[in-house]
Amino acid sequence: MENNYKNLEVISNPIVNQSLCIMRNKNTDTEGVRLAARKLTRILLYEATKNLPQTDVEIETPLTVFTTKTIDSDIKIIISPILRAGLIFTDEAVDILPQAAIRHIGMYRDEKTLKPVWYYNKVPMPVEDPVKYYVYITDPMLATGNSLIEAIRLYTEKGIPQKNICCVCMISAPQGIQAVFEQFPDIKLIVAAVDSHLNEKGYIVPGMGDAGDRIFNT
Ligand code: URA
């Protein structure tokens, strides 16, 4: 797909592509899917966190004192996995960003309407200085975009700027990308693949099937 969206980044490299091949293959078992997914989440999270503000710090190495850059400790970082498949990002996310708060969002897709149904929401929290918040919403599959839109709204309603919100997905459908950017043109979206279309049941084609089932062996 030609990328006409200024805030969409499609990450492609040999490791990403190999991981996707393993995950998509219907003969890959749960262990294989998880391993490939974990590898992919790490790469996507590295790309996603390029927007974090940095500050100069002075540190002392065994050899000398010098000034260098690190993540600004004055900001607040939130990782928001959309349950349940979004959980696959969490282990890598807490390794990479130990200072982040994890705020789970529980939604499932009504199989008839394809609309998200809430069952858990750990987002209500005081936001004193919203511009200091950097939010990463994780969900492996961006299909219709309905769940992601609901999740993004939770944060924008708190005054957190769209440009500080990054959605990190593995496989996406053009329809979902369009729906998300129609509502929130200034969020950042990182994906590893943009697939062909959604089928009549709302599954991404070619996709990888039900990501939650394949990751959690259900
Ligand atoms: N959710 C999934 O797990 N797979 C899809 O293809 C679409 C939504």
Tab-separated table of C-alpha atoms and ligand atoms in Angstrom:
chain	number	residue	atom	x	y	z
A	1	MET	CA	0.000	0.000	0.000
A	2	GLU	CA	1.199	3.487	-0.787
A	3	ASN	CA	1.563	5.351	2.493
A	4	ASN	CA	-0.366	8.623	2.216
A	5	TYR	CA	-0.520	9.214	5.958
A	6	LYS	CA	2.076	11.511	7.484
A	7	ASN	CA	1.782	9.836	10.895
A	8	LEU	CA	1.781	6.207	9.750
A	9	GLU	CA	5.079	4.384	9.899
A	10	VAL	CA	5.332	0.915	8.382
A	11	ILE	CA	8.394	-0.786	9.815
A	12	SER	CA	10.012	-3.258	7.477
A	13	ASN	CA	13.313	-5.042	7.846
A	14	PRO	CA	14.440	-8.675	7.515
A	15	ILE	CA	13.783	-9.513	11.206
A	16	VAL	CA	10.326	-7.924	11.101
A	17	ASN	CA	9.469	-9.796	7.920
A	18	GLN	CA	10.769	-13.110	9.244
A	19	SER	CA	8.784	-12.682	12.463
A	20	LEU	CA	5.621	-11.895	10.499
A	21	CYS	CA	6.103	-14.976	8.295
A	22	ILE	CA	6.372	-17.197	11.377
A	23	MET	CA	3.340	-15.646	13.067
A	24	ARG	CA	1.149	-15.725	9.981
A	25	ASN	CA	1.909	-19.366	9.122
A	26	LYS	CA	-1.016	-21.495	10.292
A	27	ASN	CA	1.363	-24.356	11.084
A	28	THR	CA	3.353	-22.367	13.656
A	29	ASP	CA	2.533	-23.544	17.176
A	30	THR	CA	1.791	-21.244	20.126
A	31	GLU	CA	5.380	-21.217	21.337
A	32	GLY	CA	6.605	-20.200	17.894
A	33	VAL	CA	3.959	-17.494	17.544
A	34	ARG	CA	4.855	-16.040	20.954
A	35	LEU	CA	8.590	-16.028	20.274
A	36	ALA	CA	8.174	-14.320	16.922
A	37	ALA	CA	5.664	-11.853	18.352
A	38	ARG	CA	7.966	-10.937	21.246
A	39	LYS	CA	10.807	-10.247	18.838
A	40	LEU	CA	8.556	-8.093	16.706
A	41	THR	CA	7.158	-6.126	19.646
A	42	ARG	CA	10.658	-5.157	20.742
A	43	ILE	CA	11.497	-3.725	17.319
A	44	LEU	CA	8.178	-1.876	17.055
A	45	LEU	CA	8.528	-0.430	20.552
A	46	TYR	CA	12.016	0.845	19.784
A	47	GLU	CA	10.600	2.666	16.773
A	48	ALA	CA	7.603	3.961	18.726
A	49	THR	CA	9.679	5.421	21.543
A	50	LYS	CA	11.772	7.572	19.224
A	51	ASN	CA	9.393	10.431	20.098
A	52	LEU	CA	10.332	10.508	23.787
A	53	PRO	CA	11.860	13.802	24.877
A	54	GLN	CA	15.460	13.649	26.019
A	55	THR	CA	17.487	15.798	28.322
A	56	ASP	CA	21.181	16.353	28.968
A	57	VAL	CA	22.708	14.658	32.002
A	58	GLU	CA	26.155	14.670	33.448
A	59	ILE	CA	27.478	11.225	34.332
A	60	GLU	CA	30.742	9.887	35.589
A	61	THR	CA	32.180	6.885	33.800
A	62	PRO	CA	35.151	4.973	35.277
A	63	LEU	CA	37.302	7.261	33.081
A	64	THR	CA	35.800	10.741	33.104
A	65	VAL	CA	32.815	13.019	33.639
A	66	PHE	CA	30.821	13.897	30.562
A	67	THR	CA	27.448	15.207	29.407
A	68	THR	CA	25.145	13.002	27.379
A	69	LYS	CA	21.450	12.429	26.626
A	70	THR	CA	18.820	10.305	28.335
A	71	ILE	CA	15.005	10.129	28.530
A	72	ASP	CA	13.615	13.190	30.316
A	73	SER	CA	12.675	12.024	33.828
A	74	ASP	CA	10.064	14.780	34.075
A	75	ILE	CA	7.663	13.038	31.668
A	76	LYS	CA	5.135	10.318	32.446
A	77	ILE	CA	5.050	7.231	30.247
A	78	ILE	CA	2.016	4.986	29.941
A	79	ILE	CA	1.808	1.633	28.189
A	80	SER	CA	-1.806	0.675	27.519
A	81	PRO	CA	-2.268	-2.877	26.237
A	82	ILE	CA	-5.724	-3.598	24.859
A	83	LEU	CA	-6.677	-6.929	26.424
A	84	ARG	CA	-6.122	-9.554	25.691
A	85	ALA	CA	-3.844	-9.813	22.639
A	86	GLY	CA	-2.179	-6.452	23.420
A	87	LEU	CA	-0.596	-8.095	26.475
A	88	ILE	CA	2.038	-9.669	24.217
A	89	PHE	CA	3.749	-6.251	24.110
A	90	THR	CA	3.934	-5.847	27.877
A	91	ASP	CA	6.998	-7.922	28.801
A	92	GLU	CA	9.185	-6.191	26.248
A	93	ALA	CA	7.669	-2.797	27.098
A	94	VAL	CA	8.504	-3.043	30.803
A	95	ASP	CA	12.035	-4.196	29.979
A	96	ILE	CA	12.570	-1.243	27.660
A	97	LEU	CA	10.729	1.335	29.798
A	98	PRO	CA	10.856	0.267	33.456
A	99	GLN	CA	9.574	3.711	34.508
A	100	ALA	CA	6.289	3.297	32.573
A	101	ALA	CA	2.885	2.774	34.175
A	102	ILE	CA	0.900	-0.087	32.634
A	103	ARG	CA	-2.771	0.805	32.238
A	104	HIS	CA	-4.786	-2.108	30.879
A	105	ILE	CA	-7.808	-1.591	28.711
A	106	GLY	CA	-10.261	-4.473	28.459
A	107	MET	CA	-12.401	-4.610	25.330
A	108	TYR	CA	-13.686	-7.443	23.228
A	109	ARG	CA	-15.247	-7.319	19.804
A	110	ASP	CA	-18.924	-8.103	19.578
A	111	GLU	CA	-18.846	-10.716	16.819
A	112	LYS	CA	-22.055	-9.456	15.186
A	113	THR	CA	-21.619	-5.680	15.319
A	114	LEU	CA	-17.760	-5.731	15.394
A	115	LYS	CA	-18.081	-2.890	17.933
A	116	PRO	CA	-15.909	-2.900	21.057
A	117	VAL	CA	-17.507	-3.883	24.351
A	118	TRP	CA	-15.837	-2.630	27.551
A	119	TYR	CA	-15.117	-4.923	30.465
A	120	TYR	CA	-12.092	-3.359	32.181
A	121	ASN	CA	-10.693	0.141	32.243
A	122	LYS	CA	-7.611	1.112	34.243
A	123	VAL	CA	-7.242	4.449	32.509
A	124	PRO	CA	-9.171	6.792	34.839
A	125	MET	CA	-6.328	8.480	36.658
A	126	PRO	CA	-5.546	12.061	37.590
A	127	VAL	CA	-3.750	13.949	34.821
A	128	GLU	CA	-2.256	17.138	36.186
A	129	ASP	CA	-0.078	18.226	33.343
A	130	PRO	CA	-1.366	16.363	30.267
A	131	VAL	CA	1.380	17.569	27.920
A	132	LYS	CA	3.888	15.621	30.000
A	133	TYR	CA	2.197	12.293	29.225
A	134	TYR	CA	3.431	9.944	26.508
A	135	VAL	CA	1.088	7.061	25.808
A	136	TYR	CA	1.713	3.832	23.872
A	137	ILE	CA	-1.434	1.850	23.103
A	138	THR	CA	-0.653	-1.703	22.030
A	139	ASP	CA	-2.816	-4.096	20.046
A	140	PRO	CA	-1.378	-6.595	17.557
A	141	MET	CA	-4.261	-6.367	15.082
A	142	LEU	CA	-5.690	-3.102	13.737
A	143	ALA	CA	-8.811	-4.348	11.954
A	144	THR	CA	-11.867	-2.026	11.948
A	145	GLY	CA	-10.101	0.441	14.249
A	146	ASN	CA	-13.116	0.593	16.596
A	147	SER	CA	-11.255	-0.583	19.731
A	148	LEU	CA	-8.252	1.595	19.065
A	149	ILE	CA	-10.449	4.656	18.566
A	150	GLU	CA	-12.179	4.022	21.908
A	151	ALA	CA	-8.808	3.596	23.617
A	152	ILE	CA	-7.316	6.758	22.105
A	153	ARG	CA	-10.384	8.737	23.164
A	154	LEU	CA	-9.807	7.781	26.815
A	155	TYR	CA	-6.530	9.667	26.703
A	156	THR	CA	-7.454	12.621	24.488
A	157	GLU	CA	-10.441	13.293	26.783
A	158	LYS	CA	-7.906	13.850	29.558
A	159	GLY	CA	-6.239	16.545	27.504
A	160	ILE	CA	-3.252	14.452	26.462
A	161	PRO	CA	-2.187	15.795	23.037
A	162	GLN	CA	-2.728	13.471	20.090
A	163	LYS	CA	0.920	13.885	19.121
A	164	ASN	CA	1.910	12.280	22.450
A	165	ILE	CA	-0.167	9.170	21.725
A	166	CYS	CA	1.373	6.353	19.713
A	167	CYS	CA	-0.514	3.212	18.718
A	168	VAL	CA	1.677	0.185	18.130
A	169	CYS	CA	0.220	-2.671	16.077
A	170	MET	CA	1.653	-5.596	14.141
A	171	ILE	CA	-0.775	-6.278	11.300
A	172	SER	CA	-3.250	-3.675	10.070
A	173	ALA	CA	-6.032	-3.286	7.516
A	174	PRO	CA	-6.388	-0.160	5.338
A	175	GLN	CA	-9.944	0.373	6.616
A	176	GLY	CA	-8.774	0.507	10.252
A	177	ILE	CA	-5.922	2.886	9.494
A	178	GLN	CA	-8.307	5.224	7.699
A	179	ALA	CA	-10.886	5.105	10.501
A	180	VAL	CA	-8.290	5.913	13.180
A	181	PHE	CA	-6.748	8.837	11.287
A	182	GLU	CA	-10.176	10.245	10.374
A	183	GLN	CA	-10.876	10.723	14.070
A	184	PHE	CA	-7.357	11.379	15.334
A	185	PRO	CA	-5.144	12.722	12.523
A	186	ASP	CA	-2.285	13.716	14.822
A	187	ILE	CA	-1.678	10.461	16.697
A	188	LYS	CA	1.281	8.358	15.607
A	189	LEU	CA	0.674	4.843	14.273
A	190	ILE	CA	3.423	2.229	13.991
A	191	VAL	CA	2.690	-1.054	12.189
A	192	ALA	CA	4.725	-3.892	10.722
A	193	ALA	CA	2.319	-4.684	7.865
A	194	VAL	CA	-0.650	-3.249	6.021
A	195	ASP	CA	-2.683	-6.166	4.682
A	196	SER	CA	-5.245	-6.372	1.896
A	197	HIS	CA	-8.698	-6.131	3.504
A	198	LEU	CA	-11.121	-7.367	6.163
A	199	ASN	CA	-13.319	-10.381	5.517
A	200	GLU	CA	-17.048	-10.479	6.298
A	201	LYS	CA	-16.276	-11.490	9.891
A	202	GLY	CA	-13.902	-8.571	10.431
A	203	TYR	CA	-10.716	-10.643	10.217
A	204	ILE	CA	-7.685	-9.203	8.506
A	205	VAL	CA	-6.765	-10.981	5.235
A	206	PRO	CA	-4.190	-12.484	4.863
A	207	GLY	CA	-3.591	-11.673	8.580
A	208	MET	CA	-2.737	-14.311	11.155
A	209	GLY	CA	-6.198	-15.372	12.319
A	210	ASP	CA	-7.276	-14.565	15.856
A	211	ALA	CA	-4.147	-13.114	17.460
A	212	GLY	CA	-5.401	-13.718	21.015
A	213	ASP	CA	-6.167	-17.381	20.306
A	214	ARG	CA	-2.850	-17.933	18.580
A	215	ILE	CA	-0.815	-16.242	21.320
A	216	PHE	CA	-2.701	-17.742	24.267
A	217	ASN	CA	-3.397	-21.200	22.801
A	218	THR	CA	-7.180	-20.976	23.111
B	1	URA	N1	-8.432	-9.451	15.657
B	1	URA	C1	-7.688	-10.553	15.409
B	1	URA	O1	-7.202	-11.197	16.326
B	1	URA	N2	-7.498	-10.921	14.133
B	1	URA	C2	-7.998	-10.227	13.099
B	1	URA	O2	-7.768	-10.612	11.959
B	1	URA	C3	-8.776	-9.087	13.367
B	1	URA	C4	-8.976	-8.721	14.661
